[in-house]
Amino acid sequence: MLLPLFLLLFATPARADDAVWRLLQRGGQVIVLRHATTVPGVGDPANFKLGDCSTQRNLSEAGREESRRLGQAFRQRGISVGAVLSSAWCRCVDTAQLAFGKAEIWPGANSFFDNAAERGDRTAALRQRVTQHRSSENLVIVTHQVNITALTGVYPAMGEMVVLSPDAAGGFSIAGRIKPQ
């Protein structure tokens, strides 16, 4: 009697992930991806500089491996990726490069963690990019927790993808989430 309940509880996330992966195989989705796992800490050190990775909180070796596994998961499933937009922070650029082999710096993905006054503009830019996506390829945006939460209300783990489906009415829905690989 307990075995069917046990199987249901533990099989549901895998089936949900499978459905989201199948959606990505069809294309046309927007993937907002929180950068992979970093070295311990919150935010960045005081006086960090975007152009100098040595002054930032960066990916840990585990995060670098997560990124590689994510790219491998996309390739194994034959998922097409068009543009890969990234925050200028090194942990985002590195996540994008390791997973997808490319990254285009896009200021709309930059963090506003240390400057809440930028929240509205960054969220509006991200929303516009998501809702205007009309392509058979998937769009990947590698960004930060604060950006994803402001846009979707979802608090993603490091390395987690939130898959968004743009709609014809100029909005989007959350199609699903996929935890780090």
mmCIF file of C-alpha atoms in Angstrom:
data_model
loop_
_atom_site.group_PDB
_atom_site.id
_atom_site.type_symbol
_atom_site.label_atom_id
_atom_site.label_comp_id
_atom_site.label_asym_id
_atom_site.label_seq_id
_atom_site.Cartn_x
_atom_site.Cartn_y
_atom_site.Cartn_z
ATOM 1 C CA MET A 1 0.000 0.000 0.000
ATOM 2 C CA LEU A 2 2.829 2.418 0.779
ATOM 3 C CA LEU A 3 4.905 1.533 -2.289
ATOM 4 C CA PRO A 4 2.597 3.264 -4.841
ATOM 5 C CA LEU A 5 2.542 6.428 -2.704
ATOM 6 C CA PHE A 6 6.322 6.290 -2.349
ATOM 7 C CA LEU A 7 6.763 5.909 -6.114
ATOM 8 C CA LEU A 8 4.366 8.762 -6.836
ATOM 9 C CA LEU A 9 6.128 11.136 -4.455
ATOM 10 C CA PHE A 10 9.542 10.426 -5.881
ATOM 11 C CA ALA A 11 8.648 10.024 -9.569
ATOM 12 C CA THR A 12 6.765 13.299 -10.026
ATOM 13 C CA PRO A 13 9.793 15.662 -10.224
ATOM 14 C CA ALA A 14 11.459 13.482 -12.860
ATOM 15 C CA ARG A 15 8.307 13.476 -14.992
ATOM 16 C CA ALA A 16 7.959 17.238 -14.562
ATOM 17 C CA ASP A 17 11.574 17.729 -15.625
ATOM 18 C CA ASP A 18 11.005 15.449 -18.620
ATOM 19 C CA ALA A 19 8.028 17.558 -19.723
ATOM 20 C CA VAL A 20 10.082 20.757 -19.516
ATOM 21 C CA TRP A 21 12.966 19.170 -21.433
ATOM 22 C CA ARG A 22 10.495 18.101 -24.159
ATOM 23 C CA LEU A 23 9.163 21.665 -24.322
ATOM 24 C CA LEU A 24 12.724 22.934 -24.773
ATOM 25 C CA GLN A 25 13.254 20.417 -27.579
ATOM 26 C CA ARG A 26 10.361 22.072 -29.442
ATOM 27 C CA GLY A 27 12.077 25.462 -29.081
ATOM 28 C CA GLY A 28 10.799 29.001 -28.741
ATOM 29 C CA GLN A 29 11.260 29.188 -24.963
ATOM 30 C CA VAL A 30 13.213 31.598 -22.791
ATOM 31 C CA ILE A 31 15.457 30.063 -20.174
ATOM 32 C CA VAL A 32 16.412 32.340 -17.306
ATOM 33 C CA LEU A 33 19.320 30.612 -15.653
ATOM 34 C CA ARG A 34 20.805 31.589 -12.329
ATOM 35 C CA HIS A 35 24.574 31.320 -12.524
ATOM 36 C CA ALA A 36 26.019 28.032 -11.293
ATOM 37 C CA THR A 37 27.358 27.435 -7.788
ATOM 38 C CA THR A 38 29.878 29.951 -6.530
ATOM 39 C CA VAL A 39 32.462 29.997 -3.798
ATOM 40 C CA PRO A 40 30.767 30.688 -0.451
ATOM 41 C CA GLY A 41 29.468 34.183 0.164
ATOM 42 C CA VAL A 42 26.697 36.632 -0.587
ATOM 43 C CA GLY A 43 27.009 39.397 -3.139
ATOM 44 C CA ASP A 44 30.491 40.508 -4.067
ATOM 45 C CA PRO A 45 33.443 41.811 -2.068
ATOM 46 C CA ALA A 46 33.562 45.542 -1.396
ATOM 47 C CA ASN A 47 35.015 47.524 -4.307
ATOM 48 C CA PHE A 48 34.599 44.732 -6.846
ATOM 49 C CA LYS A 49 35.012 45.650 -10.512
ATOM 50 C CA LEU A 50 33.009 44.077 -13.348
ATOM 51 C CA GLY A 51 36.034 44.011 -15.637
ATOM 52 C CA ASP A 52 38.201 42.199 -13.087
ATOM 53 C CA CYS A 53 37.132 38.668 -12.172
ATOM 54 C CA SER A 54 39.704 38.525 -9.366
ATOM 55 C CA THR A 55 37.614 41.090 -7.447
ATOM 56 C CA GLN A 56 34.304 39.173 -7.733
ATOM 57 C CA ARG A 57 32.688 36.114 -6.170
ATOM 58 C CA ASN A 58 33.235 33.477 -8.852
ATOM 59 C CA LEU A 59 32.155 29.954 -9.701
ATOM 60 C CA SER A 60 33.466 27.166 -7.523
ATOM 61 C CA GLU A 61 34.887 24.069 -9.171
ATOM 62 C CA ALA A 62 31.530 22.405 -8.483
ATOM 63 C CA GLY A 63 29.816 25.292 -10.303
ATOM 64 C CA ARG A 64 32.143 24.943 -13.256
ATOM 65 C CA GLU A 65 31.291 21.239 -13.444
ATOM 66 C CA GLU A 66 27.546 21.994 -13.092
ATOM 67 C CA SER A 67 27.831 24.323 -16.077
ATOM 68 C CA ARG A 68 29.569 21.686 -18.176
ATOM 69 C CA ARG A 69 26.913 19.091 -17.253
ATOM 70 C CA LEU A 70 24.152 21.534 -18.197
ATOM 71 C CA GLY A 71 25.641 22.008 -21.655
ATOM 72 C CA GLN A 72 26.013 18.266 -22.017
ATOM 73 C CA ALA A 73 22.337 17.774 -21.060
ATOM 74 C CA PHE A 74 21.287 20.218 -23.792
ATOM 75 C CA ARG A 75 23.483 18.497 -26.396
ATOM 76 C CA GLN A 76 22.350 14.987 -25.415
ATOM 77 C CA ARG A 77 18.712 16.038 -25.756
ATOM 78 C CA GLY A 78 19.290 17.860 -29.043
ATOM 79 C CA ILE A 79 18.030 21.175 -27.663
ATOM 80 C CA SER A 80 18.629 24.158 -29.920
ATOM 81 C CA VAL A 81 19.935 27.321 -28.327
ATOM 82 C CA GLY A 82 20.059 30.611 -30.198
ATOM 83 C CA ALA A 83 21.375 33.641 -28.363
ATOM 84 C CA VAL A 84 22.937 33.288 -24.922
ATOM 85 C CA LEU A 85 22.718 36.599 -23.095
ATOM 86 C CA SER A 86 24.674 37.079 -19.895
ATOM 87 C CA SER A 87 25.101 39.465 -17.049
ATOM 88 C CA ALA A 88 28.554 41.062 -17.104
ATOM 89 C CA TRP A 89 29.473 39.362 -13.801
ATOM 90 C CA CYS A 90 32.161 36.728 -14.354
ATOM 91 C CA ARG A 91 30.153 33.974 -12.651
ATOM 92 C CA CYS A 92 27.390 34.444 -15.241
ATOM 93 C CA VAL A 93 29.711 34.728 -18.242
ATOM 94 C CA ASP A 94 31.605 31.629 -17.104
ATOM 95 C CA THR A 95 28.358 29.683 -16.617
ATOM 96 C CA ALA A 96 27.253 30.611 -20.149
ATOM 97 C CA GLN A 97 30.622 29.866 -21.750
ATOM 98 C CA LEU A 98 31.060 26.522 -20.019
ATOM 99 C CA ALA A 99 27.500 25.378 -20.744
ATOM 100 C CA PHE A 100 26.845 26.796 -24.201
ATOM 101 C CA GLY A 101 30.239 27.888 -25.538
ATOM 102 C CA LYS A 102 29.104 31.480 -25.968
ATOM 103 C CA ALA A 103 27.941 34.534 -24.069
ATOM 104 C CA GLU A 104 26.823 37.971 -25.195
ATOM 105 C CA ILE A 105 27.006 40.523 -22.401
ATOM 106 C CA TRP A 106 23.585 42.121 -21.998
ATOM 107 C CA PRO A 107 23.189 44.877 -19.365
ATOM 108 C CA GLY A 108 19.532 43.927 -18.801
ATOM 109 C CA ALA A 109 20.778 40.761 -17.057
ATOM 110 C CA ASN A 110 23.117 42.613 -14.695
ATOM 111 C CA SER A 111 22.470 42.286 -10.982
ATOM 112 C CA PHE A 112 20.841 45.037 -8.961
ATOM 113 C CA PHE A 113 21.707 43.345 -5.643
ATOM 114 C CA ASP A 114 23.812 46.315 -4.499
ATOM 115 C CA ASN A 115 21.620 48.978 -6.120
ATOM 116 C CA ALA A 116 17.894 48.499 -5.576
ATOM 117 C CA ALA A 117 17.196 51.678 -7.571
ATOM 118 C CA GLU A 118 18.049 49.691 -10.730
ATOM 119 C CA ARG A 119 15.451 46.990 -10.001
ATOM 120 C CA GLY A 120 12.626 48.554 -12.041
ATOM 121 C CA ASP A 121 14.705 49.229 -15.154
ATOM 122 C CA ARG A 122 16.439 45.846 -15.102
ATOM 123 C CA THR A 123 13.191 43.965 -14.537
ATOM 124 C CA ALA A 124 11.444 45.934 -17.312
ATOM 125 C CA ALA A 125 14.301 45.179 -19.733
ATOM 126 C CA LEU A 126 14.227 41.493 -18.837
ATOM 127 C CA ARG A 127 10.429 41.326 -19.149
ATOM 128 C CA GLN A 128 10.555 43.004 -22.561
ATOM 129 C CA ARG A 129 13.227 40.611 -23.803
ATOM 130 C CA VAL A 130 11.231 37.594 -22.614
ATOM 131 C CA THR A 131 7.858 38.716 -23.955
ATOM 132 C CA GLN A 132 9.239 39.739 -27.345
ATOM 133 C CA HIS A 133 11.058 36.455 -27.979
ATOM 134 C CA ARG A 134 9.734 35.006 -31.226
ATOM 135 C CA SER A 135 12.088 32.362 -32.523
ATOM 136 C CA SER A 136 12.132 28.640 -33.104
ATOM 137 C CA GLU A 137 15.323 28.554 -31.038
ATOM 138 C CA ASN A 138 15.477 28.852 -27.291
ATOM 139 C CA LEU A 139 16.881 32.036 -25.763
ATOM 140 C CA VAL A 140 19.103 31.658 -22.694
ATOM 141 C CA ILE A 141 19.605 34.518 -20.241
ATOM 142 C CA VAL A 142 22.188 33.866 -17.533
ATOM 143 C CA THR A 143 21.561 36.192 -14.621
ATOM 144 C CA HIS A 144 21.187 36.436 -10.856
ATOM 145 C CA GLN A 145 18.652 35.346 -8.243
ATOM 146 C CA VAL A 146 17.402 38.894 -7.611
ATOM 147 C CA ASN A 147 16.654 39.418 -11.308
ATOM 148 C CA ILE A 148 14.822 36.123 -11.700
ATOM 149 C CA THR A 149 12.822 36.598 -8.510
ATOM 150 C CA ALA A 150 11.819 40.151 -9.474
ATOM 151 C CA LEU A 151 10.583 38.923 -12.859
ATOM 152 C CA THR A 152 8.900 35.664 -11.875
ATOM 153 C CA GLY A 153 8.498 35.462 -8.099
ATOM 154 C CA VAL A 154 10.625 32.287 -8.193
ATOM 155 C CA TYR A 155 13.676 32.018 -5.916
ATOM 156 C CA PRO A 156 15.959 29.732 -7.945
ATOM 157 C CA ALA A 157 18.889 27.755 -6.608
ATOM 158 C CA MET A 158 22.305 28.401 -8.096
ATOM 159 C CA GLY A 159 22.410 26.676 -11.476
ATOM 160 C CA GLU A 160 18.617 26.353 -11.678
ATOM 161 C CA MET A 161 16.711 27.124 -14.879
ATOM 162 C CA VAL A 162 13.302 28.759 -14.940
ATOM 163 C CA VAL A 163 11.714 28.127 -18.333
ATOM 164 C CA LEU A 164 9.369 30.831 -19.592
ATOM 165 C CA SER A 165 6.901 30.574 -22.466
ATOM 166 C CA PRO A 166 6.171 33.914 -24.164
ATOM 167 C CA ASP A 167 2.549 34.313 -25.279
ATOM 168 C CA ALA A 168 0.876 36.186 -28.130
ATOM 169 C CA ALA A 169 -0.669 38.703 -25.717
ATOM 170 C CA GLY A 170 2.741 40.114 -24.738
ATOM 171 C CA GLY A 171 3.125 38.168 -21.520
ATOM 172 C CA PHE A 172 4.656 34.882 -20.472
ATOM 173 C CA SER A 173 3.990 31.888 -18.278
ATOM 174 C CA ILE A 174 6.358 29.836 -16.186
ATOM 175 C CA ALA A 175 6.564 26.518 -18.017
ATOM 176 C CA GLY A 176 8.693 24.840 -15.383
ATOM 177 C CA ARG A 177 11.914 24.692 -13.479
ATOM 178 C CA ILE A 178 14.901 22.394 -13.814
ATOM 179 C CA LYS A 179 17.310 22.009 -10.926
ATOM 180 C CA PRO A 180 21.072 21.973 -11.539
ATOM 181 C CA GLN A 181 22.406 18.951 -13.365
#
